[in-house]
Amino acid sequence: MTLVKTQIGRRAFIKNTSLAGGGLVLGFNLLNSCKPKVAEAVAIEMEMPKEWYEINGYLKIGDNGVVTIMSPNPEIGQNVRTSMPMILADELEVDWKDVVVEQAPLNTNLYSWQVAGGSRSIMNSWESLRMAGATARQMLKEAAATAWQVPVGEITAIAGVLSHEASGNSAGYGEMASTASQLEIPEEVQLKEQADFSIIGTSRKNVDGKKIVTGKPLFGIDVQREGMLIATLAHPPAFGLKLRSFDAQEAKQMSGIRDVFSIKLYDGDFKKSAFHHTAFNELVAVVGETTWQVMQAKKALKIEWEPAPDSTEDMTVIGRKITVRHPAGIENSDTHNSKLREFSTRKGRVARRDGNPEAAFTNAARVIERSYSCPFLAHNTMEPMNFFAHVTEDHAELLGPTQTPEWMEPAIAERLGLSLEQVDIQMTRQGGGFGRRLYGHFMVEAAIISQQIKAPVKLVYSREDDMSQGVYRPSYYATYRAALDEDNNLVAFHVKAGGVPESPLFANRFPAGAIDNYLAEDYTIDSNITTGAFRAPRSNFIAGAEQSFLDEVAEEMGKDPIDFRLELLKKAEENPVGDPETNDYDASRYAGVLELVREKTNWGQDEPGIHRGVSAYFCHNSYVAQVLDMVMENGEPTIQKVTSAIDCGIVINPDAASNMAEGGVVDGIGHAMYSGLTFKDGSPEQTNFDKYRLIRHKEAPKAIETHFVDNGLDPTGMGEPPFPPIMGALANALYKATGRRHYHQPFILDKPPLVG
């Protein structure tokens, strides 16, 4: 085992000794402040202890040995409600069948990183979860040693049972929990060696699986409370407009309607972070008894809108202050696309320059240049935005699906005029997130409505509300150039990438560091259409564009696409250009997934009628290589199989990780092939699934195979990394199958000519 200190910097364990009967509660403190609260117990088929102790902590041990483990992070389908407790349970050395999992409430005093974003839930909590489990195990062993009057080093803990071989004594955890709760926190604890893991690295079923498939209430949309009203909102029909006035006389007279009023989210003095932004700051709320009633009453509103002025607002983005400009006017996709093409011909902001790329291009024997684009995308979570709020004079209870409870709590407290201690945020399971629920304006809206109506309220968006209110994936454009010398060697590489309203460029990612003359530029175009993080932000476009271009360069050079990438990575590892610390990626791990996917797919052993595309990418601290096999059936391309090779460090729950990889593959293919959001006169032209195209069952790969690199490194991201590269593999396979190279998403609308 590995000996570690239980206190690291500001981190410290918290023990609660005010227990009735025999129970041990342990928490792990990473931040400061907040208040005690525990989520409702999960009912499962096992014998429960006589009492549950409603107190803080990562874990509770009952008098019969049953262990309740709190899952602190939002669950958006990435299965952290299973995987995070698995980590703690392994170090605790408890049998998984004796574990109950509860969703923890927001409590930054006890839990770290209560955010579902950036594929960081496991990575950020790996150490604290292990230490919480190991510390509880050590305290139980010390309790047994005291009871049996033997050295603690002679006590073993296996599957929830403490034993002393020499004396023959043994006891379950429940028997020692009361004594353990009185002990001092040990200064150092032993963490398990990886070879001793018994739960980590094994596949465990989703703890919510049965409830999900049997339709039990788990999601925000399921929330029901006594006296609860329903609310919906009316917002401007186009970006670039704002509320002027409204007449609610007819709506207020409709059956079940309690009130109609305008709300303002934030005043001018509110200090926003990037996750507080919203398209429309002033809206009209309709409150009534049922969802149908409020949605019908909203149609009866007579609202006048007026042009919104040009404005700017200051925001903080991960500690960095920025100013965001919202230009006045009504925008259109045609104008966006024209501007993107125009800006791509101008000189951009230089983000990185190695060598002398200008001279290399001037002296090149051949220059390959290609441009790629993608439209705005809507997140379209299966469960539309919703949230429950009950606000009184001195307390605010909020319950629902959010990816950022930790970041929204201060905003809600400030907007309501309450202290942080008076705000209680609890999390439901979420019917999808994909970045949309990082932006919690709907939480603030629900709280304001409840405060004004003086009643518990559940705010519910329709699909049209959600798709027309912003926070989209931006529209991007990228131009790549490669310079070849007379001997067909790659001597220079240039990428210029921009977007509305952000650039997708990652200047220090591959192939930066692998090419002697390298130039990366970017540009942005201001817009009043609100955008935000979308599964694997920026990577969700730039990966596909980059990997498509690399395939085309490899073909021009007469090289196998995997061999070509591996040659570049070998240079980046052995003889990197520039400061190797500047490069975002580890070249050896990058090469490792390419070598693994080549092995698993028997790459190079061509089968008649099978057209293959390959892609590889690094993001969210993980590496993914993918091969897509395509056939032509009745003249149409059909995806037979996708094989992924993934390096994300230690895999906690292989089945869950494979599920995420499979979901990322299907999602990525669907968005690249079919999805797009366009604007006319400031309004999205697609506001429901009749016009917004998503992938269908028959279009998904017939088989998906996932392989993980076994390197023993600490876990890194898994929810997002499999998503971006599949778009490049798809484009490359389409070329092999059809002879046409696709440059503009969605590919189904792109009609490129046959190559040659």
Short mmCIF file of N, CA, C and O in Angstrom, two decimals, residues 330-399:
data_model
loop_
_atom_site.label_atom_id
_atom_site.label_comp_id
_atom_site.label_asym_id
_atom_site.label_seq_id
_atom_site.Cartn_x
_atom_site.Cartn_y
_atom_site.Cartn_z
N ILE A 330 -30.40 42.40 -36.26
CA ILE A 330 -30.97 41.09 -36.51
C ILE A 330 -30.00 40.32 -37.40
O ILE A 330 -29.59 40.81 -38.45
N GLU A 331 -29.67 39.10 -37.01
CA GLU A 331 -28.64 38.34 -37.72
C GLU A 331 -29.22 37.19 -38.53
O GLU A 331 -30.31 36.68 -38.24
N ASN A 332 -28.44 36.79 -39.55
CA ASN A 332 -28.84 35.70 -40.44
C ASN A 332 -27.66 34.78 -40.69
O ASN A 332 -26.50 35.22 -40.72
N SER A 333 -27.94 33.52 -40.94
CA SER A 333 -26.86 32.56 -41.20
C SER A 333 -26.10 32.89 -42.47
O SER A 333 -24.88 32.69 -42.54
N ASP A 334 -26.79 33.37 -43.49
CA ASP A 334 -26.09 33.73 -44.73
C ASP A 334 -25.03 34.79 -44.47
O ASP A 334 -23.91 34.72 -45.01
N THR A 335 -25.37 35.77 -43.63
CA THR A 335 -24.41 36.82 -43.30
C THR A 335 -23.25 36.25 -42.48
O THR A 335 -22.09 36.59 -42.71
N HIS A 336 -23.58 35.39 -41.52
CA HIS A 336 -22.52 34.74 -40.73
C HIS A 336 -21.53 34.02 -41.65
O HIS A 336 -20.31 34.17 -41.51
N ASN A 337 -22.06 33.23 -42.57
CA ASN A 337 -21.19 32.42 -43.44
C ASN A 337 -20.33 33.30 -44.33
O ASN A 337 -19.15 33.01 -44.57
N SER A 338 -20.91 34.38 -44.81
CA SER A 338 -20.13 35.31 -45.65
C SER A 338 -19.00 35.95 -44.85
O SER A 338 -17.87 36.07 -45.33
N LYS A 339 -19.29 36.35 -43.62
CA LYS A 339 -18.26 36.96 -42.78
C LYS A 339 -17.16 35.97 -42.44
O LYS A 339 -15.97 36.32 -42.42
N LEU A 340 -17.53 34.73 -42.18
CA LEU A 340 -16.52 33.72 -41.86
C LEU A 340 -15.58 33.51 -43.04
O LEU A 340 -14.35 33.44 -42.86
N ARG A 341 -16.13 33.42 -44.23
CA ARG A 341 -15.28 33.26 -45.41
C ARG A 341 -14.40 34.49 -45.61
O ARG A 341 -13.22 34.37 -45.97
N GLU A 342 -14.98 35.67 -45.39
CA GLU A 342 -14.20 36.91 -45.56
C GLU A 342 -13.06 36.98 -44.55
O GLU A 342 -11.92 37.27 -44.89
N PHE A 343 -13.36 36.72 -43.28
CA PHE A 343 -12.34 36.80 -42.23
C PHE A 343 -11.25 35.76 -42.43
O PHE A 343 -10.10 35.97 -42.02
N SER A 344 -11.60 34.64 -43.07
CA SER A 344 -10.59 33.59 -43.28
C SER A 344 -9.50 34.03 -44.24
O SER A 344 -8.41 33.45 -44.26
N THR A 345 -9.77 35.06 -45.04
CA THR A 345 -8.77 35.55 -45.99
C THR A 345 -7.91 36.66 -45.39
O THR A 345 -6.92 37.06 -46.00
N ARG A 346 -8.31 37.18 -44.23
CA ARG A 346 -7.53 38.23 -43.59
C ARG A 346 -6.46 37.64 -42.68
O ARG A 346 -6.50 36.46 -42.33
N LYS A 347 -5.54 38.47 -42.28
CA LYS A 347 -4.54 38.03 -41.32
C LYS A 347 -5.20 37.91 -39.96
O LYS A 347 -5.92 38.81 -39.51
N GLY A 348 -5.00 36.79 -39.29
CA GLY A 348 -5.60 36.57 -37.98
C GLY A 348 -4.64 36.89 -36.85
O GLY A 348 -3.51 37.32 -37.06
N ARG A 349 -5.10 36.68 -35.65
CA ARG A 349 -4.24 36.82 -34.47
C ARG A 349 -3.31 35.62 -34.42
O ARG A 349 -3.75 34.48 -34.44
N VAL A 350 -2.03 35.86 -34.36
CA VAL A 350 -1.07 34.77 -34.33
C VAL A 350 -1.04 34.16 -32.93
O VAL A 350 -0.72 34.83 -31.95
N ALA A 351 -1.41 32.89 -32.84
CA ALA A 351 -1.43 32.18 -31.56
C ALA A 351 -0.16 31.37 -31.34
O ALA A 351 0.24 31.13 -30.20
N ARG A 352 0.48 30.95 -32.44
CA ARG A 352 1.75 30.22 -32.33
C ARG A 352 2.47 30.27 -33.68
O ARG A 352 1.85 30.14 -34.73
N ARG A 353 3.77 30.45 -33.62
CA ARG A 353 4.61 30.41 -34.82
C ARG A 353 5.91 29.68 -34.48
O ARG A 353 6.61 30.03 -33.55
N ASP A 354 6.19 28.63 -35.23
CA ASP A 354 7.47 27.93 -35.13
C ASP A 354 8.19 28.06 -36.47
O ASP A 354 7.58 27.91 -37.53
N GLY A 355 9.51 28.29 -36.42
CA GLY A 355 10.29 28.39 -37.64
C GLY A 355 9.90 29.59 -38.47
O GLY A 355 9.52 30.64 -37.95
N ASN A 356 9.95 29.41 -39.79
CA ASN A 356 9.61 30.48 -40.73
C ASN A 356 8.56 29.95 -41.71
O ASN A 356 8.88 29.59 -42.85
N PRO A 357 7.32 29.85 -41.26
CA PRO A 357 6.29 29.24 -42.13
C PRO A 357 6.05 30.03 -43.41
O PRO A 357 5.78 29.43 -44.46
N GLU A 358 6.15 31.36 -43.34
CA GLU A 358 5.90 32.18 -44.54
C GLU A 358 6.90 31.82 -45.65
O GLU A 358 6.51 31.61 -46.81
N ALA A 359 8.17 31.72 -45.29
CA ALA A 359 9.19 31.37 -46.29
C ALA A 359 8.99 29.95 -46.80
O ALA A 359 9.17 29.68 -48.00
N ALA A 360 8.63 29.05 -45.91
CA ALA A 360 8.44 27.66 -46.32
C ALA A 360 7.30 27.53 -47.33
O ALA A 360 7.40 26.76 -48.29
N PHE A 361 6.24 28.27 -47.14
CA PHE A 361 5.14 28.23 -48.09
C PHE A 361 5.53 28.89 -49.42
O PHE A 361 5.16 28.42 -50.49
N THR A 362 6.29 29.97 -49.32
CA THR A 362 6.73 30.65 -50.54
C THR A 362 7.60 29.74 -51.40
O THR A 362 7.48 29.73 -52.64
N ASN A 363 8.43 28.94 -50.76
CA ASN A 363 9.38 28.08 -51.48
C ASN A 363 8.87 26.68 -51.74
O ASN A 363 9.59 25.83 -52.27
N ALA A 364 7.64 26.39 -51.37
CA ALA A 364 7.11 25.03 -51.48
C ALA A 364 6.91 24.63 -52.93
O ALA A 364 6.60 25.45 -53.80
N ALA A 365 7.09 23.34 -53.17
CA ALA A 365 6.80 22.80 -54.50
C ALA A 365 5.30 22.67 -54.71
O ALA A 365 4.80 22.84 -55.82
N ARG A 366 4.59 22.35 -53.62
CA ARG A 366 3.14 22.22 -53.69
C ARG A 366 2.52 22.69 -52.40
O ARG A 366 3.09 22.50 -51.32
N VAL A 367 1.34 23.32 -52.49
CA VAL A 367 0.59 23.74 -51.31
C VAL A 367 -0.81 23.15 -51.40
O VAL A 367 -1.50 23.30 -52.41
N ILE A 368 -1.20 22.49 -50.34
CA ILE A 368 -2.55 21.93 -50.24
C ILE A 368 -3.34 22.85 -49.31
O ILE A 368 -2.90 23.14 -48.20
N GLU A 369 -4.49 23.32 -49.74
CA GLU A 369 -5.32 24.22 -48.93
C GLU A 369 -6.76 23.76 -48.96
O GLU A 369 -7.33 23.53 -50.03
N ARG A 370 -7.36 23.63 -47.78
CA ARG A 370 -8.75 23.22 -47.69
C ARG A 370 -9.43 23.99 -46.56
O ARG A 370 -8.80 24.29 -45.53
N SER A 371 -10.73 24.27 -46.71
CA SER A 371 -11.50 24.96 -45.68
C SER A 371 -12.66 24.10 -45.23
O SER A 371 -13.27 23.37 -46.04
N TYR A 372 -12.98 24.21 -43.95
CA TYR A 372 -14.02 23.38 -43.31
C TYR A 372 -14.96 24.28 -42.52
O TYR A 372 -14.54 25.32 -42.00
N SER A 373 -16.21 23.87 -42.38
CA SER A 373 -17.16 24.68 -41.62
C SER A 373 -18.20 23.80 -40.94
O SER A 373 -18.39 22.64 -41.30
N CYS A 374 -18.85 24.39 -39.95
CA CYS A 374 -19.97 23.72 -39.29
C CYS A 374 -20.96 24.77 -38.82
O CYS A 374 -20.59 25.93 -38.58
N PRO A 375 -22.23 24.41 -38.68
CA PRO A 375 -23.26 25.37 -38.26
C PRO A 375 -23.38 25.42 -36.74
O PRO A 375 -22.74 24.66 -36.00
N PHE A 376 -24.24 26.31 -36.26
CA PHE A 376 -24.65 26.28 -34.86
C PHE A 376 -25.34 24.93 -34.59
O PHE A 376 -25.93 24.33 -35.50
N LEU A 377 -25.28 24.49 -33.35
CA LEU A 377 -26.01 23.30 -32.93
C LEU A 377 -26.77 23.60 -31.64
O LEU A 377 -26.27 24.33 -30.78
N ALA A 378 -27.95 23.01 -31.51
CA ALA A 378 -28.69 23.04 -30.25
C ALA A 378 -28.36 21.79 -29.46
O ALA A 378 -28.17 20.72 -30.03
N HIS A 379 -28.29 21.90 -28.13
CA HIS A 379 -27.94 20.75 -27.31
C HIS A 379 -29.02 19.67 -27.35
O HIS A 379 -28.71 18.49 -27.39
N ASN A 380 -30.26 20.10 -27.32
CA ASN A 380 -31.40 19.19 -27.43
C ASN A 380 -31.32 18.00 -26.47
O ASN A 380 -31.39 16.83 -26.88
N THR A 381 -31.16 18.30 -25.20
CA THR A 381 -31.23 17.25 -24.20
C THR A 381 -32.62 16.62 -24.23
O THR A 381 -33.61 17.30 -24.52
N MET A 382 -32.67 15.35 -23.93
CA MET A 382 -33.97 14.68 -23.97
C MET A 382 -34.97 15.34 -23.00
O MET A 382 -36.15 15.48 -23.31
N GLU A 383 -34.46 15.72 -21.84
CA GLU A 383 -35.28 16.42 -20.85
C GLU A 383 -35.08 17.92 -21.03
O GLU A 383 -33.98 18.43 -20.79
N PRO A 384 -36.09 18.66 -21.46
CA PRO A 384 -35.92 20.12 -21.62
C PRO A 384 -35.60 20.79 -20.28
O PRO A 384 -35.75 20.18 -19.21
N MET A 385 -35.20 22.05 -20.35
CA MET A 385 -34.84 22.76 -19.13
C MET A 385 -36.04 22.85 -18.19
O MET A 385 -37.17 23.11 -18.61
N ASN A 386 -35.78 22.64 -16.91
CA ASN A 386 -36.81 22.77 -15.88
C ASN A 386 -36.12 22.90 -14.54
O ASN A 386 -34.96 22.51 -14.38
N PHE A 387 -36.82 23.45 -13.54
CA PHE A 387 -36.27 23.52 -12.19
C PHE A 387 -37.38 23.86 -11.22
O PHE A 387 -38.31 24.62 -11.54
N PHE A 388 -37.27 23.28 -10.02
CA PHE A 388 -38.21 23.56 -8.94
C PHE A 388 -37.58 24.56 -7.97
O PHE A 388 -36.39 24.46 -7.66
N ALA A 389 -38.39 25.51 -7.50
CA ALA A 389 -37.91 26.47 -6.51
C ALA A 389 -39.03 26.78 -5.52
O ALA A 389 -40.19 26.92 -5.91
N HIS A 390 -38.64 26.89 -4.26
CA HIS A 390 -39.56 27.36 -3.22
C HIS A 390 -38.81 28.39 -2.39
O HIS A 390 -37.93 28.04 -1.60
N VAL A 391 -39.15 29.64 -2.60
CA VAL A 391 -38.44 30.75 -1.96
C VAL A 391 -39.35 31.43 -0.95
O VAL A 391 -40.47 31.82 -1.28
N THR A 392 -38.84 31.53 0.27
CA THR A 392 -39.55 32.27 1.31
C THR A 392 -38.69 33.47 1.71
O THR A 392 -37.66 33.73 1.09
N GLU A 393 -39.10 34.18 2.76
CA GLU A 393 -38.35 35.38 3.15
C GLU A 393 -36.93 35.07 3.59
O GLU A 393 -36.04 35.89 3.43
N ASP A 394 -36.73 33.88 4.16
CA ASP A 394 -35.41 33.59 4.71
C ASP A 394 -34.81 32.28 4.23
O ASP A 394 -33.84 31.78 4.79
N HIS A 395 -35.37 31.71 3.16
CA HIS A 395 -34.84 30.43 2.69
C HIS A 395 -35.22 30.21 1.23
O HIS A 395 -36.31 30.60 0.79
N ALA A 396 -34.32 29.56 0.50
CA ALA A 396 -34.61 29.18 -0.88
C ALA A 396 -34.22 27.73 -1.08
O ALA A 396 -33.06 27.36 -0.90
N GLU A 397 -35.21 26.92 -1.43
CA GLU A 397 -34.96 25.52 -1.76
C GLU A 397 -35.07 25.37 -3.27
O GLU A 397 -36.08 25.74 -3.87
N LEU A 398 -34.03 24.81 -3.88
CA LEU A 398 -34.04 24.57 -5.32
C LEU A 398 -33.70 23.11 -5.57
O LEU A 398 -32.82 22.54 -4.92
N LEU A 399 -34.39 22.52 -6.53
CA LEU A 399 -34.22 21.11 -6.82
C LEU A 399 -34.41 20.89 -8.32
O LEU A 399 -35.41 21.31 -8.89
#
